[in-house]
Amino acid sequence: MTDDGFRDLMRTTRATRRYTDEPVSDEILHRCLEAATWAPSGGNQQSWRFVVLRSPAARAAVAEGARAALEVIQDVYRMVRPEPDDTSRQARSARAVFELHEGAASVPAVVLFAMQPQQMTPPLFQGASIYPAMQNFLLAARAEGLGALVTGWHTTGEAALREVVGVPDDWQLAALVIAGWPRGSLGPVRRRPVEEVAALDAWDAPFV
Ligand SMILES: Cc1cc2nc3c(=O)[nH]c(=O)nc-3n(C[C@H](O)[C@H](O)[C@H](O)COP(=O)(O)O)c2cc1C
């Protein structure tokens, strides 16, 4: 793949909320999970576990997390259910959020990312030993033509997920990622430019 190809892949790895009913094969999931294992972790400890959630009991826990997450999202983003005839971009995007969260039990693929925290590592920095693996998974999924979405459903459904999966007490849930064959196309990401977010030496000094 050319450098441009890889940059395009990153630029078009979007949050996908609408999927076809087509299942994701174990072979493809395995390739994405293998890419996850190529990520760095502190001391190369690789204290991660990637749990594919497929059983009805696991999917019920996922659905519970999604239901509770939707309540939070509605509060935080003041999101209202769009009128059926509203075709604005905002309405379409809100509709996708409602549909996804309300139909979460039947999304094509779900992977729980978990990690065992490392000693002497500050809490935020713990994430640096699991989220690169998650991002590798997202990029590998995109390269397969899949769409995927990082969710916070592992936080809103934590107790049920821990119970059904049997997560050891000293492991933390890091993310719940869903994936599937996308319905419709999303285009490139929209992000603040480097000029706005990068600095040189001092906080307020522009890098370029
Ligand atoms: C930590 C985190 C938690 C997220 N949780 C949810 C979620 O619970 N539900 C959801 O629909 N999207 C969730 N998202 C997706 C974000 O809304 C999405 O990545 C962001 O809007 C950028 O979308 P884009 O890449 O398509 O531009 C989450 C993303 C991250 C990184």
Short mmCIF file of N, CA and C in Angstrom, two decimals, residues 52-155:
data_model
loop_
_atom_site.label_atom_id
_atom_site.label_comp_id
_atom_site.label_asym_id
_atom_site.label_seq_id
_atom_site.Cartn_x
_atom_site.Cartn_y
_atom_site.Cartn_z
N VAL A 52 -14.63 -11.48 21.96
CA VAL A 52 -15.70 -11.37 20.96
C VAL A 52 -16.99 -11.80 21.65
N LEU A 53 -17.99 -10.93 21.59
CA LEU A 53 -19.25 -11.20 22.30
C LEU A 53 -20.33 -11.62 21.31
N ARG A 54 -20.76 -12.87 21.43
CA ARG A 54 -21.69 -13.40 20.43
C ARG A 54 -22.90 -14.08 21.07
N SER A 55 -22.77 -14.61 22.26
CA SER A 55 -23.88 -15.38 22.87
C SER A 55 -25.05 -14.44 23.17
N PRO A 56 -26.28 -15.00 23.21
CA PRO A 56 -27.43 -14.16 23.57
C PRO A 56 -27.24 -13.47 24.92
N ALA A 57 -26.63 -14.16 25.89
CA ALA A 57 -26.44 -13.55 27.22
C ALA A 57 -25.48 -12.37 27.12
N ALA A 58 -24.40 -12.54 26.35
CA ALA A 58 -23.45 -11.44 26.20
C ALA A 58 -24.09 -10.28 25.46
N ARG A 59 -24.87 -10.61 24.43
CA ARG A 59 -25.52 -9.54 23.66
C ARG A 59 -26.57 -8.81 24.49
N ALA A 60 -27.19 -9.51 25.44
CA ALA A 60 -28.15 -8.83 26.33
C ALA A 60 -27.41 -7.82 27.20
N ALA A 61 -26.21 -8.18 27.63
CA ALA A 61 -25.40 -7.25 28.45
C ALA A 61 -24.98 -6.04 27.61
N VAL A 62 -24.63 -6.30 26.34
CA VAL A 62 -24.27 -5.21 25.42
C VAL A 62 -25.46 -4.27 25.25
N ALA A 63 -26.63 -4.86 25.05
CA ALA A 63 -27.85 -4.05 24.83
C ALA A 63 -28.16 -3.20 26.06
N GLU A 64 -27.93 -3.76 27.24
CA GLU A 64 -28.18 -3.01 28.47
C GLU A 64 -27.21 -1.81 28.55
N GLY A 65 -25.95 -2.05 28.19
CA GLY A 65 -24.98 -0.95 28.17
C GLY A 65 -25.39 0.13 27.19
N ALA A 66 -25.86 -0.29 26.02
CA ALA A 66 -26.25 0.67 24.98
C ALA A 66 -27.49 1.47 25.40
N ARG A 67 -28.43 0.78 26.06
CA ARG A 67 -29.65 1.47 26.50
C ARG A 67 -29.30 2.58 27.50
N ALA A 68 -28.44 2.23 28.45
CA ALA A 68 -28.05 3.22 29.46
C ALA A 68 -27.18 4.32 28.84
N ALA A 69 -26.34 3.95 27.86
CA ALA A 69 -25.49 4.95 27.20
C ALA A 69 -26.36 5.96 26.45
N LEU A 70 -27.43 5.49 25.84
CA LEU A 70 -28.31 6.40 25.08
C LEU A 70 -28.90 7.47 26.00
N GLU A 71 -29.24 7.08 27.22
CA GLU A 71 -29.77 8.06 28.18
C GLU A 71 -28.73 9.14 28.46
N VAL A 72 -27.48 8.68 28.64
CA VAL A 72 -26.40 9.64 28.93
C VAL A 72 -26.20 10.56 27.72
N ILE A 73 -26.13 9.96 26.52
CA ILE A 73 -25.91 10.74 25.30
C ILE A 73 -27.02 11.79 25.12
N GLN A 74 -28.26 11.36 25.36
CA GLN A 74 -29.38 12.30 25.20
C GLN A 74 -29.24 13.48 26.15
N ASP A 75 -28.79 13.20 27.38
CA ASP A 75 -28.59 14.26 28.36
C ASP A 75 -27.43 15.17 27.98
N VAL A 76 -26.27 14.54 27.73
CA VAL A 76 -25.04 15.31 27.53
C VAL A 76 -25.11 16.13 26.25
N TYR A 77 -25.59 15.51 25.17
CA TYR A 77 -25.63 16.22 23.87
C TYR A 77 -27.01 16.83 23.57
N ARG A 78 -27.89 16.80 24.56
CA ARG A 78 -29.26 17.33 24.39
C ARG A 78 -29.87 16.85 23.06
N MET A 79 -29.76 15.55 22.86
CA MET A 79 -30.21 14.99 21.59
C MET A 79 -31.68 14.60 21.67
N VAL A 80 -32.45 15.06 20.70
CA VAL A 80 -33.86 14.69 20.69
C VAL A 80 -34.13 13.78 19.50
N ARG A 81 -35.12 12.92 19.67
CA ARG A 81 -35.46 11.99 18.58
C ARG A 81 -35.98 12.81 17.39
N PRO A 82 -35.38 12.68 16.20
CA PRO A 82 -35.80 13.53 15.08
C PRO A 82 -37.18 13.15 14.54
N GLU A 83 -37.86 14.16 14.00
CA GLU A 83 -39.15 13.92 13.35
C GLU A 83 -38.91 13.02 12.13
N PRO A 84 -39.89 12.13 11.80
CA PRO A 84 -39.69 11.17 10.70
C PRO A 84 -39.39 11.84 9.35
N ASP A 85 -39.94 13.06 9.12
CA ASP A 85 -39.74 13.69 7.81
C ASP A 85 -38.52 14.63 7.77
N ASP A 86 -37.77 14.68 8.85
CA ASP A 86 -36.58 15.56 8.88
C ASP A 86 -35.40 14.83 8.23
N THR A 87 -34.92 15.39 7.10
CA THR A 87 -33.82 14.72 6.39
C THR A 87 -32.51 15.51 6.50
N SER A 88 -32.46 16.48 7.41
CA SER A 88 -31.23 17.25 7.59
C SER A 88 -30.10 16.32 8.06
N ARG A 89 -28.85 16.78 7.89
CA ARG A 89 -27.71 15.94 8.29
C ARG A 89 -27.76 15.63 9.79
N GLN A 90 -28.13 16.66 10.56
CA GLN A 90 -28.20 16.48 12.02
C GLN A 90 -29.24 15.40 12.39
N ALA A 91 -30.40 15.47 11.69
CA ALA A 91 -31.46 14.50 11.99
C ALA A 91 -31.03 13.09 11.59
N ARG A 92 -30.38 12.97 10.43
CA ARG A 92 -29.95 11.64 9.98
C ARG A 92 -28.93 11.07 10.94
N SER A 93 -28.05 11.92 11.41
CA SER A 93 -27.02 11.43 12.33
C SER A 93 -27.64 11.05 13.69
N ALA A 94 -28.58 11.87 14.18
CA ALA A 94 -29.26 11.54 15.45
C ALA A 94 -30.06 10.25 15.30
N ARG A 95 -30.71 10.09 14.14
CA ARG A 95 -31.52 8.89 13.90
C ARG A 95 -30.63 7.65 13.97
N ALA A 96 -29.43 7.76 13.37
CA ALA A 96 -28.51 6.62 13.39
C ALA A 96 -28.09 6.28 14.82
N VAL A 97 -27.91 7.30 15.65
CA VAL A 97 -27.53 7.06 17.04
C VAL A 97 -28.66 6.32 17.77
N PHE A 98 -29.90 6.80 17.60
CA PHE A 98 -31.03 6.13 18.27
C PHE A 98 -31.18 4.69 17.77
N GLU A 99 -31.15 4.52 16.45
CA GLU A 99 -31.36 3.18 15.88
C GLU A 99 -30.30 2.21 16.36
N LEU A 100 -29.04 2.68 16.35
CA LEU A 100 -27.95 1.80 16.76
C LEU A 100 -28.11 1.38 18.22
N HIS A 101 -28.33 2.37 19.08
CA HIS A 101 -28.37 2.05 20.51
C HIS A 101 -29.59 1.19 20.84
N GLU A 102 -30.68 1.40 20.12
CA GLU A 102 -31.88 0.62 20.44
C GLU A 102 -31.83 -0.77 19.82
N GLY A 103 -30.97 -0.95 18.82
CA GLY A 103 -30.87 -2.28 18.20
C GLY A 103 -29.52 -2.93 18.49
N ALA A 104 -28.89 -2.53 19.59
CA ALA A 104 -27.50 -2.92 19.85
C ALA A 104 -27.30 -4.42 19.98
N ALA A 105 -28.33 -5.13 20.43
CA ALA A 105 -28.15 -6.57 20.65
C ALA A 105 -27.82 -7.28 19.35
N SER A 106 -28.24 -6.70 18.22
CA SER A 106 -28.07 -7.44 16.96
C SER A 106 -27.05 -6.82 16.01
N VAL A 107 -26.13 -6.00 16.52
CA VAL A 107 -25.08 -5.50 15.62
C VAL A 107 -24.21 -6.69 15.20
N PRO A 108 -23.60 -6.65 13.99
CA PRO A 108 -22.92 -7.84 13.49
C PRO A 108 -21.79 -8.37 14.37
N ALA A 109 -20.93 -7.51 14.85
CA ALA A 109 -19.80 -8.01 15.65
C ALA A 109 -19.52 -7.07 16.81
N VAL A 110 -19.14 -7.65 17.94
CA VAL A 110 -18.84 -6.86 19.14
C VAL A 110 -17.56 -7.41 19.77
N VAL A 111 -16.64 -6.51 20.08
CA VAL A 111 -15.41 -6.93 20.75
C VAL A 111 -15.19 -6.07 21.99
N LEU A 112 -15.02 -6.74 23.11
CA LEU A 112 -14.71 -6.05 24.37
C LEU A 112 -13.19 -6.01 24.53
N PHE A 113 -12.64 -4.81 24.72
CA PHE A 113 -11.20 -4.65 24.95
C PHE A 113 -10.99 -4.49 26.46
N ALA A 114 -10.16 -5.37 27.02
CA ALA A 114 -9.88 -5.31 28.46
C ALA A 114 -8.38 -5.31 28.69
N MET A 115 -7.99 -4.76 29.83
CA MET A 115 -6.56 -4.72 30.14
C MET A 115 -6.32 -4.92 31.62
N GLN A 116 -5.14 -5.42 31.93
CA GLN A 116 -4.74 -5.53 33.33
C GLN A 116 -3.83 -4.34 33.62
N PRO A 117 -4.23 -3.45 34.51
CA PRO A 117 -3.42 -2.24 34.75
C PRO A 117 -2.01 -2.60 35.20
N GLN A 118 -1.05 -1.74 34.80
CA GLN A 118 0.34 -1.97 35.18
C GLN A 118 0.67 -1.18 36.43
N GLN A 119 1.56 -1.74 37.24
CA GLN A 119 1.95 -1.05 38.47
C GLN A 119 2.71 0.22 38.14
N MET A 120 2.62 1.20 39.01
CA MET A 120 3.40 2.44 38.91
C MET A 120 3.06 3.25 37.65
N THR A 121 1.92 3.01 37.07
CA THR A 121 1.55 3.76 35.86
C THR A 121 0.35 4.64 36.18
N PRO A 122 0.45 5.95 35.90
CA PRO A 122 -0.69 6.84 36.19
C PRO A 122 -1.94 6.39 35.41
N PRO A 123 -3.14 6.62 35.96
CA PRO A 123 -4.37 6.09 35.37
C PRO A 123 -4.53 6.38 33.88
N LEU A 124 -4.34 7.65 33.47
CA LEU A 124 -4.56 7.95 32.05
C LEU A 124 -3.55 7.21 31.18
N PHE A 125 -2.34 7.09 31.67
CA PHE A 125 -1.28 6.46 30.88
C PHE A 125 -1.50 4.95 30.74
N GLN A 126 -2.29 4.38 31.64
CA GLN A 126 -2.64 2.96 31.48
C GLN A 126 -3.24 2.71 30.11
N GLY A 127 -4.03 3.70 29.68
CA GLY A 127 -4.74 3.55 28.40
C GLY A 127 -3.81 3.42 27.22
N ALA A 128 -2.58 3.95 27.37
CA ALA A 128 -1.63 3.89 26.26
C ALA A 128 -1.19 2.46 25.98
N SER A 129 -1.55 1.53 26.88
CA SER A 129 -1.20 0.13 26.64
C SER A 129 -2.38 -0.68 26.11
N ILE A 130 -3.49 -0.03 25.82
CA ILE A 130 -4.62 -0.76 25.24
C ILE A 130 -5.22 -0.02 24.03
N TYR A 131 -5.27 1.33 24.09
CA TYR A 131 -5.95 2.03 22.99
C TYR A 131 -5.21 1.98 21.66
N PRO A 132 -3.87 1.88 21.65
CA PRO A 132 -3.24 1.64 20.34
C PRO A 132 -3.72 0.32 19.71
N ALA A 133 -3.95 -0.69 20.54
CA ALA A 133 -4.47 -1.97 20.02
C ALA A 133 -5.87 -1.76 19.44
N MET A 134 -6.67 -0.97 20.14
CA MET A 134 -8.02 -0.69 19.65
C MET A 134 -7.97 0.06 18.31
N GLN A 135 -7.07 1.04 18.22
CA GLN A 135 -6.97 1.80 16.98
C GLN A 135 -6.47 0.91 15.83
N ASN A 136 -5.51 0.02 16.14
CA ASN A 136 -5.07 -0.93 15.10
C ASN A 136 -6.26 -1.76 14.61
N PHE A 137 -7.10 -2.16 15.55
CA PHE A 137 -8.28 -2.95 15.18
C PHE A 137 -9.18 -2.12 14.26
N LEU A 138 -9.40 -0.85 14.60
CA LEU A 138 -10.28 0.01 13.79
C LEU A 138 -9.72 0.17 12.37
N LEU A 139 -8.41 0.39 12.29
CA LEU A 139 -7.79 0.59 10.97
C LEU A 139 -7.80 -0.70 10.16
N ALA A 140 -7.54 -1.81 10.83
CA ALA A 140 -7.56 -3.09 10.12
C ALA A 140 -8.97 -3.40 9.64
N ALA A 141 -9.96 -3.07 10.46
CA ALA A 141 -11.36 -3.29 10.06
C ALA A 141 -11.67 -2.45 8.82
N ARG A 142 -11.24 -1.21 8.86
CA ARG A 142 -11.46 -0.30 7.71
C ARG A 142 -10.80 -0.87 6.45
N ALA A 143 -9.60 -1.41 6.61
CA ALA A 143 -8.87 -1.97 5.46
C ALA A 143 -9.61 -3.18 4.88
N GLU A 144 -10.40 -3.85 5.72
CA GLU A 144 -11.19 -5.00 5.24
C GLU A 144 -12.49 -4.54 4.58
N GLY A 145 -12.78 -3.24 4.68
CA GLY A 145 -14.05 -2.73 4.15
C GLY A 145 -15.14 -2.68 5.21
N LEU A 146 -14.78 -3.04 6.44
CA LEU A 146 -15.76 -3.00 7.54
C LEU A 146 -15.90 -1.57 8.06
N GLY A 147 -17.01 -1.30 8.71
CA GLY A 147 -17.15 -0.08 9.50
C GLY A 147 -17.10 -0.51 10.96
N ALA A 148 -16.72 0.41 11.84
CA ALA A 148 -16.65 0.07 13.26
C ALA A 148 -16.96 1.31 14.09
N LEU A 149 -17.18 1.09 15.36
CA LEU A 149 -17.51 2.20 16.26
C LEU A 149 -16.99 1.91 17.66
N VAL A 150 -16.28 2.88 18.20
CA VAL A 150 -15.89 2.83 19.61
C VAL A 150 -17.12 3.24 20.42
N THR A 151 -17.47 2.48 21.43
CA THR A 151 -18.59 2.89 22.28
C THR A 151 -18.16 2.94 23.75
N GLY A 152 -18.98 3.60 24.53
CA GLY A 152 -18.75 3.62 25.98
C GLY A 152 -19.67 2.64 26.69
N TRP A 153 -20.19 1.67 25.97
CA TRP A 153 -21.18 0.75 26.55
C TRP A 153 -20.59 -0.14 27.63
N HIS A 154 -19.26 -0.28 27.63
CA HIS A 154 -18.63 -1.09 28.68
C HIS A 154 -18.69 -0.37 30.02
N THR A 155 -18.88 0.96 29.99
CA THR A 155 -18.99 1.69 31.26
C THR A 155 -20.43 1.65 31.77
#
